[in-house]
Coordinates of C-alpha atoms in Angstrom, one line a residue:
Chain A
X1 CA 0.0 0.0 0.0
X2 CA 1.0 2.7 -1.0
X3 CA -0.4 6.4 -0.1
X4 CA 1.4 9.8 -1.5
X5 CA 0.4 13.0 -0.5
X6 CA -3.2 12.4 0.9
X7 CA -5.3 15.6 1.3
X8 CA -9.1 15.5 2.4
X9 CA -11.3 17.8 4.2
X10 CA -14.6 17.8 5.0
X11 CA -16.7 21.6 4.1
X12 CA -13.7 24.0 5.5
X13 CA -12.5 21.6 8.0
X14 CA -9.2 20.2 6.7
X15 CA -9.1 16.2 8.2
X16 CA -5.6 15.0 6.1
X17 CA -3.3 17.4 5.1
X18 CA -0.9 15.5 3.1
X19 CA -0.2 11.9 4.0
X20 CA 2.0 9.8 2.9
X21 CA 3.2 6.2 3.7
X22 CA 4.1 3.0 2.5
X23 CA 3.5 -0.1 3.8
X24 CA 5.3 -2.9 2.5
X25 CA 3.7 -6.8 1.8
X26 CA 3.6 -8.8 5.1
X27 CA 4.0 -5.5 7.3
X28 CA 2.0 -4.6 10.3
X29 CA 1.7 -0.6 11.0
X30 CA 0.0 0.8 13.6
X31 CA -1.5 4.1 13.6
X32 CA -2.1 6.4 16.6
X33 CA -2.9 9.7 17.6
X34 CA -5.5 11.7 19.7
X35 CA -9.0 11.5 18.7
X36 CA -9.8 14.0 15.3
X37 CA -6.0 13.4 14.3
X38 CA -7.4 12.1 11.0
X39 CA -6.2 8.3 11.4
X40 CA -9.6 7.1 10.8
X41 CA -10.5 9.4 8.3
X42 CA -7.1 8.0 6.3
X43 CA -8.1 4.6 6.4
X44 CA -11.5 4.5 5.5
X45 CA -9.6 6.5 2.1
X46 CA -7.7 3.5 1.8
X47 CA -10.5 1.2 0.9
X48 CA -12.3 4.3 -1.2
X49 CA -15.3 4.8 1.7
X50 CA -13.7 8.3 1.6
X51 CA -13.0 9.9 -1.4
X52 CA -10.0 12.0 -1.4
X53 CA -9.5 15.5 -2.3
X54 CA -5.8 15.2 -3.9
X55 CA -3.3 12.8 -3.6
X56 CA -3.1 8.8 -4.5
X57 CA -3.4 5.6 -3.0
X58 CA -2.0 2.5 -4.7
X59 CA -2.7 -1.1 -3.4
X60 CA -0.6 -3.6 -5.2
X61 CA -0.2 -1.0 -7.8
X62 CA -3.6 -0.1 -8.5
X63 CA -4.8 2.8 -7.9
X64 CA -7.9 3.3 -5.6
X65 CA -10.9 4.5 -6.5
X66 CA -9.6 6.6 -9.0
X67 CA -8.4 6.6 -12.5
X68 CA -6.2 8.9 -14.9
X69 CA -7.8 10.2 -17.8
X70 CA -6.2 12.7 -19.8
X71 CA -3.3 13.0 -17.6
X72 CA -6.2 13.7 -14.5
X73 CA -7.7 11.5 -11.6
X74 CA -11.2 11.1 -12.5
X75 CA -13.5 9.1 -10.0
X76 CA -13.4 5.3 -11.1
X77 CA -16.8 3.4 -11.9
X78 CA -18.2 1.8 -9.3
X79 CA -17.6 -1.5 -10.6
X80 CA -13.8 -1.2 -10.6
X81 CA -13.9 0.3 -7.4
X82 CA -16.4 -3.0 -5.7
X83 CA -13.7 -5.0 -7.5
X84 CA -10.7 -3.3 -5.4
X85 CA -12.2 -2.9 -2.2
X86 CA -12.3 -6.8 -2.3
X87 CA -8.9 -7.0 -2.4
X88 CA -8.8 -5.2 1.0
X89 CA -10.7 -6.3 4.5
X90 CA -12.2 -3.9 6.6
X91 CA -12.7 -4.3 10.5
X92 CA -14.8 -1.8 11.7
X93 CA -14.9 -0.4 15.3
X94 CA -19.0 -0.9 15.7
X95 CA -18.5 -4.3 13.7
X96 CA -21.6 -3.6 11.3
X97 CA -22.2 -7.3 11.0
X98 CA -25.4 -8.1 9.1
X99 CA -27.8 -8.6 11.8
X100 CA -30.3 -10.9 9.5
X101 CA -27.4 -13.3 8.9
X102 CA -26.1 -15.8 11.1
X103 CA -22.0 -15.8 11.6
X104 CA -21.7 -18.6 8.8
X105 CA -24.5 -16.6 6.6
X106 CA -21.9 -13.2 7.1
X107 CA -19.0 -14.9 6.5
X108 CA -20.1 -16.7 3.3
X109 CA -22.3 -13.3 2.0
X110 CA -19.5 -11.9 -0.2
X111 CA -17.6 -14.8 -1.2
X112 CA -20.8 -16.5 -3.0
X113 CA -22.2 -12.9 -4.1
X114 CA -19.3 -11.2 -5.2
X115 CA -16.8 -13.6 -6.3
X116 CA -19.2 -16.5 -6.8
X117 CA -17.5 -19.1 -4.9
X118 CA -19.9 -21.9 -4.6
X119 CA -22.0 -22.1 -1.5
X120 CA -20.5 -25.7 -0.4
X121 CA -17.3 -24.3 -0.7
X122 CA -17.7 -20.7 0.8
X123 CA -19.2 -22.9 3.6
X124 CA -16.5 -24.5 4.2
X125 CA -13.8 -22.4 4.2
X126 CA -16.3 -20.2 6.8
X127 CA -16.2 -23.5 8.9
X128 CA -12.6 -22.9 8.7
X129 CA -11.9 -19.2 9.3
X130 CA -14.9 -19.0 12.5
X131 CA -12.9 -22.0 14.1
X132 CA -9.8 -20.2 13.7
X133 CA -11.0 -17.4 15.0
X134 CA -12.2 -19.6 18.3
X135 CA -16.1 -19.8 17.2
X136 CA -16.5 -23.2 15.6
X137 CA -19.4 -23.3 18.3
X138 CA -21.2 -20.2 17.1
X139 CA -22.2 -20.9 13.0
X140 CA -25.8 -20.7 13.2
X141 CA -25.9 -17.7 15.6
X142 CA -27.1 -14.5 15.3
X143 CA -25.1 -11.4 15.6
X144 CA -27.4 -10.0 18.7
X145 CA -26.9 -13.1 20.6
X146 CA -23.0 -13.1 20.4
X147 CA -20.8 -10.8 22.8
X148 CA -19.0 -7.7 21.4
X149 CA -15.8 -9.3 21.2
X150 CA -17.5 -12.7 19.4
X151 CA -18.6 -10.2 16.9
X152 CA -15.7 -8.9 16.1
X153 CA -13.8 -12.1 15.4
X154 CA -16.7 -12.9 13.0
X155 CA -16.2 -9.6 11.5
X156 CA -12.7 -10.5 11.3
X157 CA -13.6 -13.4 9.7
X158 CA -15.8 -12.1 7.5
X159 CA -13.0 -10.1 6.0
X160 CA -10.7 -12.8 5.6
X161 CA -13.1 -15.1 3.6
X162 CA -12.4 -12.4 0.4
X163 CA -8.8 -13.4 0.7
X164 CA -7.7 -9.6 0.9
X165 CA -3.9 -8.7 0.6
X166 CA -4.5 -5.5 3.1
X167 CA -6.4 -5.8 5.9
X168 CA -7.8 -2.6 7.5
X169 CA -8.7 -2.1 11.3
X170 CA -10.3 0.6 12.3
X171 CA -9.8 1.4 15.8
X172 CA -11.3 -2.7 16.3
X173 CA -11.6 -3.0 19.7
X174 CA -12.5 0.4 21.1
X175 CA -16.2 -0.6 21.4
X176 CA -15.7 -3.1 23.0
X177 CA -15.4 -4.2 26.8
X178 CA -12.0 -4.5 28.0
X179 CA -12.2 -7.9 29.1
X180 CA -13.0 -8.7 25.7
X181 CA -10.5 -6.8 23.7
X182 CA -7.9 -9.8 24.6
X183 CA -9.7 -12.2 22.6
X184 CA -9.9 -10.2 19.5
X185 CA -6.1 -8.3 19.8
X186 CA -5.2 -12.3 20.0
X187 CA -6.4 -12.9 16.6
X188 CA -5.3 -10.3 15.1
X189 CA -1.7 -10.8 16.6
X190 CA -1.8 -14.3 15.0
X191 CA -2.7 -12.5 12.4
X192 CA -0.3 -10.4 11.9
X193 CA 2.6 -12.9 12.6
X194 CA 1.1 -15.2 10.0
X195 CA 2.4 -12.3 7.2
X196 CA -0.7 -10.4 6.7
X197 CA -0.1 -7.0 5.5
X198 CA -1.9 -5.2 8.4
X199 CA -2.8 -1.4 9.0
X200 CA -4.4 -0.9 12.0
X201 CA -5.9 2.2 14.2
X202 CA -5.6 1.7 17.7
X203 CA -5.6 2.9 21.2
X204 CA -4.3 -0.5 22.5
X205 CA -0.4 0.7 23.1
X206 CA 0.2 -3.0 24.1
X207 CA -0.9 -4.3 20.7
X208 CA 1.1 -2.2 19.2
X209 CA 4.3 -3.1 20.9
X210 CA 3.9 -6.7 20.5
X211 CA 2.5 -6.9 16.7
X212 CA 3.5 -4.0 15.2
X213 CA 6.7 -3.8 12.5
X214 CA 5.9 0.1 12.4
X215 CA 3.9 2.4 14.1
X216 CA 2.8 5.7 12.8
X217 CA 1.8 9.2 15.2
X218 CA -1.0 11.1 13.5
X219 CA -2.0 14.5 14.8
X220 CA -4.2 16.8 13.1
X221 CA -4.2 15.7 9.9
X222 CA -0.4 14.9 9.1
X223 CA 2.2 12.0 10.5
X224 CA 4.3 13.7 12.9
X225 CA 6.4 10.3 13.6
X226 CA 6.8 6.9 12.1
X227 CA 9.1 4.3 13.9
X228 CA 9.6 0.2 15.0
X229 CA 7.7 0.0 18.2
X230 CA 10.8 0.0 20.6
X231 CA 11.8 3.8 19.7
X232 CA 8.5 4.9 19.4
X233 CA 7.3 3.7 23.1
X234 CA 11.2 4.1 24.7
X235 CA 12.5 7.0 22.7
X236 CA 10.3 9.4 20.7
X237 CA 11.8 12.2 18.6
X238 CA 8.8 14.8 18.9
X239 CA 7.5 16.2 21.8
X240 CA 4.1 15.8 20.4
X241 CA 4.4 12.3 20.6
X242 CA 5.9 12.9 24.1
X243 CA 2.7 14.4 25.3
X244 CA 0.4 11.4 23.9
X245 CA 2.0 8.8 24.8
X246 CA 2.3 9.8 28.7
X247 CA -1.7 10.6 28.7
X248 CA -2.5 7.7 27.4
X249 CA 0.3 5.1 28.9
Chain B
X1 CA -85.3 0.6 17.5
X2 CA -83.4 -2.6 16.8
X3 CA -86.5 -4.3 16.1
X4 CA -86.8 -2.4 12.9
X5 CA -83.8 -4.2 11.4
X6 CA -84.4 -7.0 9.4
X7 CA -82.3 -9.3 10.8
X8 CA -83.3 -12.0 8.1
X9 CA -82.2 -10.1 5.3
X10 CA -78.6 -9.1 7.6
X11 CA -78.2 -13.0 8.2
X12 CA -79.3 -13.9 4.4
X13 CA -75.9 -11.5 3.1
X14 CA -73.6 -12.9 5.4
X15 CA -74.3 -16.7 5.9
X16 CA -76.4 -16.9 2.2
X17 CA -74.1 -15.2 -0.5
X18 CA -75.0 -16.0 -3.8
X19 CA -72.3 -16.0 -6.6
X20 CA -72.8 -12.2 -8.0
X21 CA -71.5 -11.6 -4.6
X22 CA -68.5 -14.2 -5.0
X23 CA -67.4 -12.3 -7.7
X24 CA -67.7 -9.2 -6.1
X25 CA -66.0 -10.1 -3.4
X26 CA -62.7 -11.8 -5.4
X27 CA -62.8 -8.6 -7.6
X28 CA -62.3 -6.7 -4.5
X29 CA -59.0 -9.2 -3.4
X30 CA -57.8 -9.1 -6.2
X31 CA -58.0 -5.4 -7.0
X32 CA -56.4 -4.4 -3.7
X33 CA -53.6 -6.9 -3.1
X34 CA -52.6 -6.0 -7.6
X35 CA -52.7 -2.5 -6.7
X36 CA -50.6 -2.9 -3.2
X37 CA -48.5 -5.0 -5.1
X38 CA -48.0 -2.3 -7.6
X39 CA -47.8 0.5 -4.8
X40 CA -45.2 -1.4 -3.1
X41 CA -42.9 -1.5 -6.9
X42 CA -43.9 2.3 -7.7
X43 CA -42.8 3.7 -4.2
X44 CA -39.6 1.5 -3.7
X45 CA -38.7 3.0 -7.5
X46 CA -39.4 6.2 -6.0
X47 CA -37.5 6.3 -2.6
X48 CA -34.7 4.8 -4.6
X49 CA -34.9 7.5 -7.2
X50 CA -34.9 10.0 -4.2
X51 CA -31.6 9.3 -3.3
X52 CA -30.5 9.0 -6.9
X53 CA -27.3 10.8 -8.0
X54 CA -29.5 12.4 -10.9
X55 CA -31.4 15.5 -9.8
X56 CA -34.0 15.1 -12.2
X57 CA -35.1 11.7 -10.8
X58 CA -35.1 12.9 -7.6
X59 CA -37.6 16.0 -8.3
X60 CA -39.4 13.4 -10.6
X61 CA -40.0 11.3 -7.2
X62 CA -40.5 14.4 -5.3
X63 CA -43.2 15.3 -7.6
X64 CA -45.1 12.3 -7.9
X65 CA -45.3 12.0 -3.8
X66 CA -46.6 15.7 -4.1
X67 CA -49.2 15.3 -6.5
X68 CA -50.7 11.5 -6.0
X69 CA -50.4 12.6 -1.6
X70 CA -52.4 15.9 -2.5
X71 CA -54.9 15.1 -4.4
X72 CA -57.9 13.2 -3.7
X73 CA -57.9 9.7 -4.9
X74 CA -61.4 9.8 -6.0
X75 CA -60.4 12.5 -8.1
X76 CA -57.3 10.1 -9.3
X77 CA -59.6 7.5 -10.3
X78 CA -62.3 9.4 -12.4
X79 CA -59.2 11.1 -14.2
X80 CA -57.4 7.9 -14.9
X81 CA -60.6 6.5 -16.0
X82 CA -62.0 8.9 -18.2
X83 CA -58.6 11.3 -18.7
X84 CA -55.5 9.3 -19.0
X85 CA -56.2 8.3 -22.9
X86 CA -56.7 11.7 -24.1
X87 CA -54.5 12.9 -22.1
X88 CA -51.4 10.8 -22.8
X89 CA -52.5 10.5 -26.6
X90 CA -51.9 6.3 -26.4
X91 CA -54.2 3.8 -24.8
X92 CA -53.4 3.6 -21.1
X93 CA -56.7 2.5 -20.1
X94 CA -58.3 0.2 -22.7
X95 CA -62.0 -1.5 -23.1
X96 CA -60.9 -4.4 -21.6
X97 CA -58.0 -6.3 -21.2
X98 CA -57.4 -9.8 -22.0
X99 CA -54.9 -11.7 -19.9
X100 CA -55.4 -15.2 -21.6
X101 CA -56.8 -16.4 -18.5
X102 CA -58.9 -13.8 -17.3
X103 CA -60.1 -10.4 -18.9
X104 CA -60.2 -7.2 -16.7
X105 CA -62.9 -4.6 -17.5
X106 CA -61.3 -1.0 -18.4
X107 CA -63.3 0.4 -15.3
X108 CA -60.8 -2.7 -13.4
X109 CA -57.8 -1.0 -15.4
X110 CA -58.2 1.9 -14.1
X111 CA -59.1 1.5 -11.0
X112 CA -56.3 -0.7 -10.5
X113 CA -54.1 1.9 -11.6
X114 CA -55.3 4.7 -9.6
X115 CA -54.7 2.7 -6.6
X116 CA -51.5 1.5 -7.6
X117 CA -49.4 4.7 -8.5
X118 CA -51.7 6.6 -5.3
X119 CA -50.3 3.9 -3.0
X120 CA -47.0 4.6 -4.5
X121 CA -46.7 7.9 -3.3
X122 CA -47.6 6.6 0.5
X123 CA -45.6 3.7 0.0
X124 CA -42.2 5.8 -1.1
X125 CA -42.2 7.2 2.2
X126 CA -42.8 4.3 4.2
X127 CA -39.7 2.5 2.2
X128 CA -37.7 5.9 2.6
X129 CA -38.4 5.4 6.6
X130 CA -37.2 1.8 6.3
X131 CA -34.3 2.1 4.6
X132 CA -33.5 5.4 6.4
X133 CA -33.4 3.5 9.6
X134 CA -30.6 1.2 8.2
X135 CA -27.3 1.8 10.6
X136 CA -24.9 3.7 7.6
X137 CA -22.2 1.2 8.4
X138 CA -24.0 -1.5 7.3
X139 CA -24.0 -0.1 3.7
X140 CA -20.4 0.5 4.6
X141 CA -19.4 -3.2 5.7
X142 CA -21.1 -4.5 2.1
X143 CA -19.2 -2.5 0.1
X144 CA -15.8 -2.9 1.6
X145 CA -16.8 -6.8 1.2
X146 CA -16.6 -5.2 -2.6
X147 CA -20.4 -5.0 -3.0
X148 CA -21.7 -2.7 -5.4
X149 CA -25.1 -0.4 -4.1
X150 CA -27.5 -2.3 -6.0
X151 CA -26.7 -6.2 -4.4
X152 CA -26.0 -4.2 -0.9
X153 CA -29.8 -3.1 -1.3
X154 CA -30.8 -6.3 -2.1
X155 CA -29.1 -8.6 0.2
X156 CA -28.5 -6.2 3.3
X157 CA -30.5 -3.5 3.6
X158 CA -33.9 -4.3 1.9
X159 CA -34.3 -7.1 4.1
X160 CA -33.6 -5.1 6.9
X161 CA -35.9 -2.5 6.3
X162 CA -38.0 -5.1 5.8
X163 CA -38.6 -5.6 9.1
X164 CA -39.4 -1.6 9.8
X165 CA -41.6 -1.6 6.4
X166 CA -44.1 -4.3 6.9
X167 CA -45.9 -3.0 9.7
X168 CA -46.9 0.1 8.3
X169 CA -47.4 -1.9 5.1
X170 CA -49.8 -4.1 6.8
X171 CA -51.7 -0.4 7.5
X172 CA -51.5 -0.1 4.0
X173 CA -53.3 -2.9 2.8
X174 CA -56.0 -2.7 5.4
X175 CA -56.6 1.0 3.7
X176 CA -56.5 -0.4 0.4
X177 CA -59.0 -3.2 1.2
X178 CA -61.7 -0.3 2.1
X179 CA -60.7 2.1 -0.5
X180 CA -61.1 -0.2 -3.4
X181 CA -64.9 0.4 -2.8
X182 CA -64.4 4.1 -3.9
X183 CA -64.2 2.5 -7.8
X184 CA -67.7 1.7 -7.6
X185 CA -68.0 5.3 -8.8
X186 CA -66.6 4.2 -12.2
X187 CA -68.9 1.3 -12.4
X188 CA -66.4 -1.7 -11.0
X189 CA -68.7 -4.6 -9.7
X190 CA -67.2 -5.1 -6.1
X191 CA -67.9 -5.9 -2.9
X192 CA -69.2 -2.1 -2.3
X193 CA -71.2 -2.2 -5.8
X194 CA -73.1 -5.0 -4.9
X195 CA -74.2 -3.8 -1.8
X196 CA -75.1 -0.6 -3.9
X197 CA -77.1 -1.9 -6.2
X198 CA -79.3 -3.9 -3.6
X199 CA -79.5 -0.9 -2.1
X200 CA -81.1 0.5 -4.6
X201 CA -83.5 -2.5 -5.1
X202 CA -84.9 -2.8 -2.0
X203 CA -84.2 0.7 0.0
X204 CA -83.0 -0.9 3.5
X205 CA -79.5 0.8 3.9
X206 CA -79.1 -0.2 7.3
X207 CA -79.3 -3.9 6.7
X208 CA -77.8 -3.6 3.4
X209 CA -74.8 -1.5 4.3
X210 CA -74.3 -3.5 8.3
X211 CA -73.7 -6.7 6.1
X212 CA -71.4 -5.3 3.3
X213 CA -69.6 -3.2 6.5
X214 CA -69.1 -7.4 8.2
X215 CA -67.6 -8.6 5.0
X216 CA -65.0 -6.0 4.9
X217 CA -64.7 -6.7 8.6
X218 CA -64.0 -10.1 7.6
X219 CA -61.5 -9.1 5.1
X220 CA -59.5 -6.9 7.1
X221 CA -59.6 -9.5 9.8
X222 CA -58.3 -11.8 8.0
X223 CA -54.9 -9.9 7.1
X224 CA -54.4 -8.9 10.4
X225 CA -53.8 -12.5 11.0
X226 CA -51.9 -13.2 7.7
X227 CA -50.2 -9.8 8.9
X228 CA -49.5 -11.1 12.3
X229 CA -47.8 -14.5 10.5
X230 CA -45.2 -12.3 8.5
X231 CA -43.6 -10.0 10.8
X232 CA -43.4 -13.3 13.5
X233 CA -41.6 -15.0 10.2
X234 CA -39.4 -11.2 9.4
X235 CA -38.7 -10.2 13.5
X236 CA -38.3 -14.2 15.1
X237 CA -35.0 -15.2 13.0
X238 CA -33.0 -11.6 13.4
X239 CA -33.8 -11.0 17.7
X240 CA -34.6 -14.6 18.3
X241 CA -37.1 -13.2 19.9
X242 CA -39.8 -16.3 20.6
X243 CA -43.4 -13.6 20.9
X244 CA -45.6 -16.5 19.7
X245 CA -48.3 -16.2 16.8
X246 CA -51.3 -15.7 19.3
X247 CA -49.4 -13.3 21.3
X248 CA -48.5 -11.4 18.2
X249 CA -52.2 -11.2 17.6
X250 CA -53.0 -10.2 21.1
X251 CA -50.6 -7.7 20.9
X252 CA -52.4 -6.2 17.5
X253 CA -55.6 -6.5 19.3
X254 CA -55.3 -5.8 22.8
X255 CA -52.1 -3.8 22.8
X256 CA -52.5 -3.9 27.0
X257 CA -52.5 -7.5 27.2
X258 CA -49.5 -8.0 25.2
X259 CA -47.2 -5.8 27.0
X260 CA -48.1 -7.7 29.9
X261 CA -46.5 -11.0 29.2

């Protein structure tokens, strides 16, 4: 992934005032800032939920959402932007499971809809993905009778069964209780160390200590830091950082 | 007082029907749940074209709720019936129209049509509400999932709304039921017309009308229960909620009772 230069605001309120950074295949990069930094805002652009105002965003070399005509970014149809977004999985931080669906139904929804995967076989590989995300006893529940955090893990899952390249968190376990959020930073931890290309928004320091390759500092509207995990927690460079990390540690 | 009813002739219409009041009756059904059915197409058309990226098809919705909400439907169904053709310059209403199996009646036509694009307007707001009361990140999670905005309506949030959209629906069609009796006017034989005509035979309204008044009772009645049997089969998968059938009707009956339990 690949974002130059990413500029956004919403009415006169300027939310990303030129971003850039790359993130490399198998990488996990944490983003974290105070609240209204923009982090959120950035990655909901990364999957096109956002358009952008100026700027690009390349994932595995194509460009989202957009495409150059005549030398210009015009909007892309919204065909060829369906067919990118499913290329990259989206966690959200209020889940948005479909609440008609059982887990197995959400998982399976987009693989036999979107990419017509055969329902046998999206079943299956749903089987798989909710056991290895520690529900094989939940298929045939609904969303309102499953915990926050079991909720997540489907939505987790439900991401995974497109077979994305990027996988986008966005701040995944803030809505949740906190004697939950163990369960689902777990998965995605495994996640991460099984090589998926990760970019997650996050308030969970710990998380981002332990699974992170990178983590990036985001404060009204532009990255202020980028580091490994070890200088970023031990050793910051900017004040800025300074002063967010000791309210929040 | 009551002794100047004729009970006979009361108890004749409702346990004694003859066959002109068969079809009477069926034209009635089938009038209302073709026109629902056509409400129900014309307004979902509508609220989608309301949040259409085209202006013009959103002031075209905009200006069919306007007009077909304020006007009076009588009015509707004496202009379709005796307008539309010249108006439009083509045939929108013909003689009679022969579906192979059955024929409908022009005066059928029409009326069918007048119900059906009135309900429409009634019906786009209803949908509207429905798929307005969709949580935004559901249309969200679909299309990261790489849905486009036509199978995300179809497979997430329609059946959703569903749930929000059949009640009032169900309001709908009991309206529909009674107002198919206003096409009498253009000479449709239904339930209402039949009553009418006797009516006019025999000049006893009160027995006449009581009994045409306990078959629509019987009508409505009906889809309360049939009513009652969808939303248990729309609400009892999504909550798990386990409100029984009976309850359900309780509930629609004797809304104190239900909230009891």
């Amino acid at each position: 992934m690949q974002a130059e230069d990413v500029r956004k605001r919403f009415g006169r309120l300027e939310v990303l005032k030129g971003v850039s950074l790359d993130v490399d295949k198998k990488e996990t990069v944490c983003i974290i800032g105070p609240s209204g930094s923009g982090k959120t805002t950035f990655i909901r652009c990364i999957n096109h939920l956002e358009k952008i105002d100026s700027g690009k965003i390349t994932v595995n070399g194509h460009l989202i959402g957009y495409k150059r005509r005549n030398g210009a970014l015009v909007e892309d149809s919204e065909a060829s932007i369906a067919r990118q977004r499913t290329e990259i999985g989206m966690v959200f931080q209020r889940f948005n499971l479909f609440p008609h669906k059982t887990a197995l139904e959400n998982v399976t929804e987009a693989p036999v809809h979107v990419l017509g995967v055969s329902k046998d076989q999206a079943a299956d590989d749903a089987r798989a993905l909710l056991t290895r995300v520690g529900l094989a006893d939940k298929y045939d529940t609904y969303p309102g009778k499953l915990s926050g955090g079991q909720q997540q893990r489907v939505a987790i899952a439900r991401a995974l069964a497109m077979k994305p390249s990027l996988m986008l968190f966005d701040e995944p376990t803030s809505a949740l209780d906190p004697e939950v959020t163990g369960e689902v930073l777990d998965v995605m931890e495994e996640l991460a160390h099984e090589g998926m290309t990760m970019i997650v928004v996050t308030h969970e320091m710990g998380f981002a200590r332990k699974a992170a390759d990178r983590v990036v500092m985001m404060d009204e509207g532009v990255i202020v830091e980028t580091g490994t995990p070890e200088h970023f927690f031990d050793a910051p460079d900017h004040e800025r950082t300074r002063q967010f990390l000791s309210k929040i540690l | 007082m009551l002794a100047v009813v004729d009970w006979h002739l009361v108890w004749m219409r409702i346990a004694h029907p003859d066959h002109v009041f068969f079809r009477a009756l069926y034209t009635t059904v089938y009038m209302a749940v073709i026109a629902q059915a056509m409400g129900v197409l014309l307004g979902l058309l509508a609220a989608l074209m309301r949040t259409s990226k085209l202006a013009p098809l959103r002031v075209l919705s905009g200006l069919y709720v306007w007009l077909f909400r304020g006007t009076p439907l009588l009015v509707q169904i004496f202009f379709i019936y005796y307008g539309a053709n010249q108006l439009l310059g083509f045939t929108l209403v013909p003689n009679s129209l022969n579906l192979g199996l059955f024929s409908l009646d022009g005066a059928v036509v029409a009326g069918i049509l007048a119900l059906g694009i009135n309900e429409g307007a009634y019906m786009r707001e209803i949908i509207r509400a429905g798929i307005d009361s969709i949580d935004r990140g559901q249309m969200e999670a679909a299309k990261s999932l790489g849905m486009r905005y036509s199978l995300a309506m179809r497979r997430i949030i329609l059946p959703q709304a569903a749930r929000v959209i059949v009640p009032p629906l169900g309001n709908e069609f009991n309206n529909m039921l009674k107002n198919t009796s206003l096409v009498f006017t253009i000479g449709v034989y239904e339930l209402f017309a039949d009553a009418e005509i006797l009516y006019s035979q025999n000049f006893q309204p009160v027995e006449v009308f009581m009994a045409v008044a306990f078959w629509y009772l019987v009508l409505t009645t009906v889809w309360t229960i049939i009513q009652s049997w969808i939303e248990r089969k729309l609400g009892a998968s999504e909550r798990g909620d386990d409100v029984g059938f009976f309850e359900r009707l309780t509930f629609t009956w004797m809304p104190r009772w239900g909230q009891v339990r």
